[in-house]
PDB file of C-alpha atoms in Angstrom:
ATOM      1  CA  MET A   1     -13.079 112.693 106.798  1.00 51.00           C
ATOM      2  CA  SER A   2     -15.639 111.681 104.223  1.00 63.00           C
ATOM      3  CA  SER A   3     -14.282 108.168 103.609  1.00 82.00           C
ATOM      4  CA  SER A   4     -14.560 105.249 106.014  1.00 89.00           C
ATOM      5  CA  PRO A   5     -11.683 104.740 108.444  1.00 90.00           C
ATOM      6  CA  ARG A   6     -10.660 101.542 106.623  1.00 91.00           C
ATOM      7  CA  GLU A   7     -10.511 103.376 103.285  1.00 93.00           C
ATOM      8  CA  ILE A   8      -8.452 106.243 104.781  1.00 93.00           C
ATOM      9  CA  LEU A   9      -5.980 103.837 106.372  1.00 94.00           C
ATOM     10  CA  LYS A  10      -5.682 101.894 103.114  1.00 93.00           C
ATOM     11  CA  LYS A  11      -4.932 105.109 101.227  1.00 94.00           C
ATOM     12  CA  ALA A  12      -2.408 106.148 103.896  1.00 95.00           C
ATOM     13  CA  ARG A  13      -0.269 103.077 103.147  1.00 93.00           C
ATOM     14  CA  ASN A  14       0.502 104.528  99.722  1.00 93.00           C
ATOM     15  CA  VAL A  15       1.112 108.171 100.742  1.00 94.00           C
ATOM     16  CA  ASP A  16       4.933 107.864 100.849  1.00 92.00           C
ATOM     17  CA  ARG A  17       5.040 106.358  97.391  1.00 94.00           C
ATOM     18  CA  ARG A  18       2.724 108.906  95.895  1.00 95.00           C
ATOM     19  CA  VAL A  19       4.558 111.819  97.514  1.00 96.00           C
ATOM     20  CA  ALA A  20       7.880 110.540  96.199  1.00 96.00           C
ATOM     21  CA  LEU A  21       6.483 110.281  92.677  1.00 97.00           C
ATOM     22  CA  LEU A  22       4.920 113.745  92.801  1.00 97.00           C
ATOM     23  CA  ALA A  23       8.120 115.278  94.285  1.00 97.00           C
ATOM     24  CA  ALA A  24      10.176 113.655  91.504  1.00 97.00           C
ATOM     25  CA  GLU A  25       7.870 115.171  88.933  1.00 97.00           C
ATOM     26  CA  LEU A  26       8.179 118.552  90.607  1.00 96.00           C
ATOM     27  CA  GLU A  27      11.993 118.338  90.492  1.00 96.00           C
ATOM     28  CA  LYS A  28      11.813 117.437  86.788  1.00 95.00           C
ATOM     29  CA  LEU A  29       9.618 120.433  86.100  1.00 93.00           C
ATOM     30  CA  ASP A  30      12.069 122.688  87.950  1.00 90.00           C
ATOM     31  CA  ARG A  31      14.875 121.373  85.778  1.00 89.00           C
ATOM     32  CA  ASP A  32      12.765 121.886  82.657  1.00 87.00           C
ATOM     33  CA  LEU A  33      11.942 125.420  83.665  1.00 84.00           C
ATOM     34  CA  GLN A  34      15.617 126.258  84.192  1.00 84.00           C
ATOM     35  CA  THR A  35      16.517 124.952  80.740  1.00 84.00           C
ATOM     36  CA  LEU A  36      13.994 127.007  78.870  1.00 77.00           C
ATOM     37  CA  LYS A  37      15.478 129.638  76.648  1.00 60.00           C
ATOM     38  CA  SER A  38      14.816 133.161  77.830  1.00 53.00           C
ATOM     39  CA  VAL A  39      14.083 134.298  74.298  1.00 51.00           C
ATOM     40  CA  ASP A  40      12.806 132.148  71.465  1.00 53.00           C
ATOM     41  CA  TYR A  41      14.416 133.364  68.254  1.00 55.00           C
ATOM     42  CA  SER A  42      12.840 130.740  66.076  1.00 60.00           C
ATOM     43  CA  LYS A  43       9.663 132.655  65.447  1.00 58.00           C
ATOM     44  CA  PRO A  44       8.996 136.271  64.715  1.00 56.00           C
ATOM     45  CA  ILE A  45       7.499 138.322  67.540  1.00 52.00           C
ATOM     46  CA  VAL A  46       4.094 139.696  66.682  1.00 52.00           C
ATOM     47  CA  GLN A  47       3.095 142.286  69.246  1.00 51.00           C
ATOM     48  CA  ALA A  48      -0.385 142.904  67.828  1.00 49.00           C
ATOM     49  CA  SER A  49      -1.548 139.326  68.291  1.00 52.00           C
ATOM     50  CA  GLY A  50      -1.549 139.506  72.077  1.00 55.00           C
ATOM     51  CA  GLY A  51      -0.640 135.876  72.193  1.00 59.00           C
ATOM     52  CA  HIS A  52       2.198 134.236  74.105  1.00 64.00           C
ATOM     53  CA  GLY A  53       5.431 133.029  72.601  1.00 74.00           C
ATOM     54  CA  GLU A  54       6.335 129.360  72.745  1.00 79.00           C
ATOM     55  CA  VAL A  55       8.718 129.799  75.676  1.00 78.00           C
ATOM     56  CA  GLU A  56       6.197 131.758  77.702  1.00 83.00           C
ATOM     57  CA  THR A  57       3.459 129.242  76.963  1.00 87.00           C
ATOM     58  CA  THR A  58       5.710 126.379  78.069  1.00 87.00           C
ATOM     59  CA  ALA A  59       6.659 128.269  81.261  1.00 87.00           C
ATOM     60  CA  ILE A  60       2.989 128.835  82.012  1.00 90.00           C
ATOM     61  CA  ARG A  61       2.169 125.142  81.498  1.00 93.00           C
ATOM     62  CA  ILE A  62       5.033 124.147  83.754  1.00 92.00           C
ATOM     63  CA  ALA A  63       3.898 126.573  86.473  1.00 92.00           C
ATOM     64  CA  ASP A  64       0.356 125.337  86.241  1.00 95.00           C
ATOM     65  CA  ARG A  65       1.496 121.696  86.510  1.00 96.00           C
ATOM     66  CA  LYS A  66       3.709 122.570  89.489  1.00 95.00           C
ATOM     67  CA  ALA A  67       0.670 124.087  91.249  1.00 96.00           C
ATOM     68  CA  GLU A  68      -1.347 120.950  90.552  1.00 97.00           C
ATOM     69  CA  LEU A  69       1.429 118.737  91.904  1.00 97.00           C
ATOM     70  CA  SER A  70       1.809 120.893  95.053  1.00 97.00           C
ATOM     71  CA  ALA A  71      -1.906 120.579  95.669  1.00 97.00           C
ATOM     72  CA  ALA A  72      -1.712 116.814  95.146  1.00 97.00           C
ATOM     73  CA  ILE A  73       1.160 116.528  97.664  1.00 97.00           C
ATOM     74  CA  GLN A  74      -0.879 118.531 100.199  1.00 97.00           C
ATOM     75  CA  ASN A  75      -3.795 116.191  99.613  1.00 97.00           C
ATOM     76  CA  GLN A  76      -1.511 113.203 100.374  1.00 96.00           C
ATOM     77  CA  PHE A  77      -0.332 114.791 103.585  1.00 96.00           C
ATOM     78  CA  SER A  78      -3.989 115.377 104.632  1.00 96.00           C
ATOM     79  CA  ILE A  79      -4.737 111.686 104.050  1.00 96.00           C
ATOM     80  CA  ARG A  80      -1.804 110.872 106.368  1.00 95.00           C
ATOM     81  CA  ALA A  81      -3.111 113.356 108.934  1.00 96.00           C
ATOM     82  CA  ASP A  82      -6.547 111.741 108.800  1.00 96.00           C
ATOM     83  CA  ALA A  83      -4.917 108.324 109.272  1.00 96.00           C
ATOM     84  CA  ILE A  84      -2.964 109.529 112.246  1.00 96.00           C
ATOM     85  CA  GLU A  85      -6.122 110.965 113.794  1.00 96.00           C
ATOM     86  CA  ILE A  86      -7.857 107.560 113.339  1.00 95.00           C
ATOM     87  CA  VAL A  87      -4.999 105.622 114.832  1.00 96.00           C
ATOM     88  CA  HIS A  88      -4.690 108.028 117.782  1.00 95.00           C
ATOM     89  CA  SER A  89      -8.401 107.547 118.538  1.00 94.00           C
ATOM     90  CA  LEU A  90      -7.333 104.275 120.110  1.00 95.00           C
ATOM     91  CA  PRO A  91      -5.779 104.222 123.561  1.00 95.00           C
ATOM     92  CA  GLU A  92      -2.038 103.617 123.743  1.00 96.00           C
ATOM     93  CA  GLY A  93      -1.236  99.915 123.542  1.00 97.00           C
ATOM     94  CA  PRO A  94      -0.506  97.053 121.205  1.00 97.00           C
ATOM     95  CA  GLU A  95      -3.452  97.673 118.903  1.00 97.00           C
ATOM     96  CA  ARG A  96      -2.466 101.287 118.341  1.00 97.00           C
ATOM     97  CA  ASP A  97       1.161 100.175 117.864  1.00 97.00           C
ATOM     98  CA  VAL A  98       0.169  97.716 115.159  1.00 98.00           C
ATOM     99  CA  LEU A  99      -1.896 100.285 113.266  1.00 97.00           C
ATOM    100  CA  THR A 100       0.915 102.844 113.522  1.00 97.00           C
ATOM    101  CA  GLN A 101       3.431 100.394 112.138  1.00 97.00           C
ATOM    102  CA  ARG A 102       1.100  99.292 109.384  1.00 96.00           C
ATOM    103  CA  TYR A 103      -0.567 102.540 108.244  1.00 95.00           C
ATOM    104  CA  ILE A 104       1.631 105.424 109.406  1.00 95.00           C
ATOM    105  CA  LEU A 105       5.002 103.829 108.934  1.00 94.00           C
ATOM    106  CA  CYS A 106       3.778 101.740 106.001  1.00 92.00           C
ATOM    107  CA  ASN A 107       5.467  98.548 107.079  1.00 95.00           C
ATOM    108  CA  SER A 108       4.643  95.093 105.734  1.00 95.00           C
ATOM    109  CA  TRP A 109       3.056  92.582 108.108  1.00 96.00           C
ATOM    110  CA  ASP A 110       6.360  90.815 108.523  1.00 97.00           C
ATOM    111  CA  GLN A 111       8.049  94.131 109.433  1.00 97.00           C
ATOM    112  CA  VAL A 112       5.266  94.962 111.876  1.00 97.00           C
ATOM    113  CA  ALA A 113       5.655  91.612 113.605  1.00 97.00           C
ATOM    114  CA  SER A 114       9.412  91.899 113.721  1.00 97.00           C
ATOM    115  CA  ASN A 115       9.419  95.515 114.961  1.00 97.00           C
ATOM    116  CA  LEU A 116       6.946  94.836 117.710  1.00 97.00           C
ATOM    117  CA  HIS A 117       8.372  91.370 118.553  1.00 97.00           C
ATOM    118  CA  TYR A 118       5.058  89.705 117.982  1.00 97.00           C
ATOM    119  CA  VAL A 119       4.180  86.762 115.766  1.00 97.00           C
ATOM    120  CA  TYR A 120       2.489  87.491 112.500  1.00 96.00           C
ATOM    121  CA  ARG A 121      -0.861  85.993 113.474  1.00 97.00           C
ATOM    122  CA  TYR A 122      -1.049  87.992 116.687  1.00 97.00           C
ATOM    123  CA  CYS A 123      -0.419  91.239 114.727  1.00 97.00           C
ATOM    124  CA  VAL A 124      -3.316  90.409 112.424  1.00 97.00           C
ATOM    125  CA  GLN A 125      -5.537  89.658 115.444  1.00 97.00           C
ATOM    126  CA  LEU A 126      -4.593  92.983 117.034  1.00 97.00           C
ATOM    127  CA  HIS A 127      -5.293  94.731 113.736  1.00 97.00           C
ATOM    128  CA  ASN A 128      -8.723  93.218 113.388  1.00 96.00           C
ATOM    129  CA  SER A 129      -9.577  94.088 116.981  1.00 96.00           C
ATOM    130  CA  ALA A 130      -8.358  97.639 116.504  1.00 96.00           C
ATOM    131  CA  MET A 131     -10.365  98.054 113.330  1.00 95.00           C
ATOM    132  CA  LYS A 132     -13.526  96.890 115.115  1.00 95.00           C
ATOM    133  CA  LYS A 133     -12.897  99.438 117.847  1.00 94.00           C
ATOM    134  CA  ILE A 134     -12.301 102.186 115.397  1.00 94.00           C
ATOM    135  CA  SER A 135     -15.479 101.381 113.495  1.00 87.00           C
ATOM    136  CA  HIS A 136     -17.405 101.361 116.775  1.00 84.00           C
ATOM    137  CA  ASN A 137     -15.810 104.642 117.955  1.00 75.00           C
ATOM    138  CA  LEU A 138     -16.625 106.525 114.752  1.00 66.00           C
ATOM    139  CA  THR A 139     -20.215 105.322 114.313  1.00 57.00           C
TER     140      THR A 139
END
């Protein structure tokens, strides 16, 4: 973990959204790859050039982009794993529950308060206390 705990937790709140976007793009690329023509008859084939045809070039680009997206998804999952490690550095209790609700489950403050049956202000106080403890534990 090269970033501060606060930065990692902040990034973790957006992991689900980013993964969904990346997965949607991967699905689109899969559809695009399936629709490519197996042979491109629009241009003459020149064997001596050693170059790739248009279809092959497109397929290569799609495969390269799919590899980039897969790596980006793995990066998002590692951000979530780092966030879980940070949250689990706290002992079980209300502070850990608040951070789990907020950063692992990505709930809004209102959802956190409702799910834990706390008032909003108390959730924020628990959060601030937990963040101080995490900063103290990791320094």
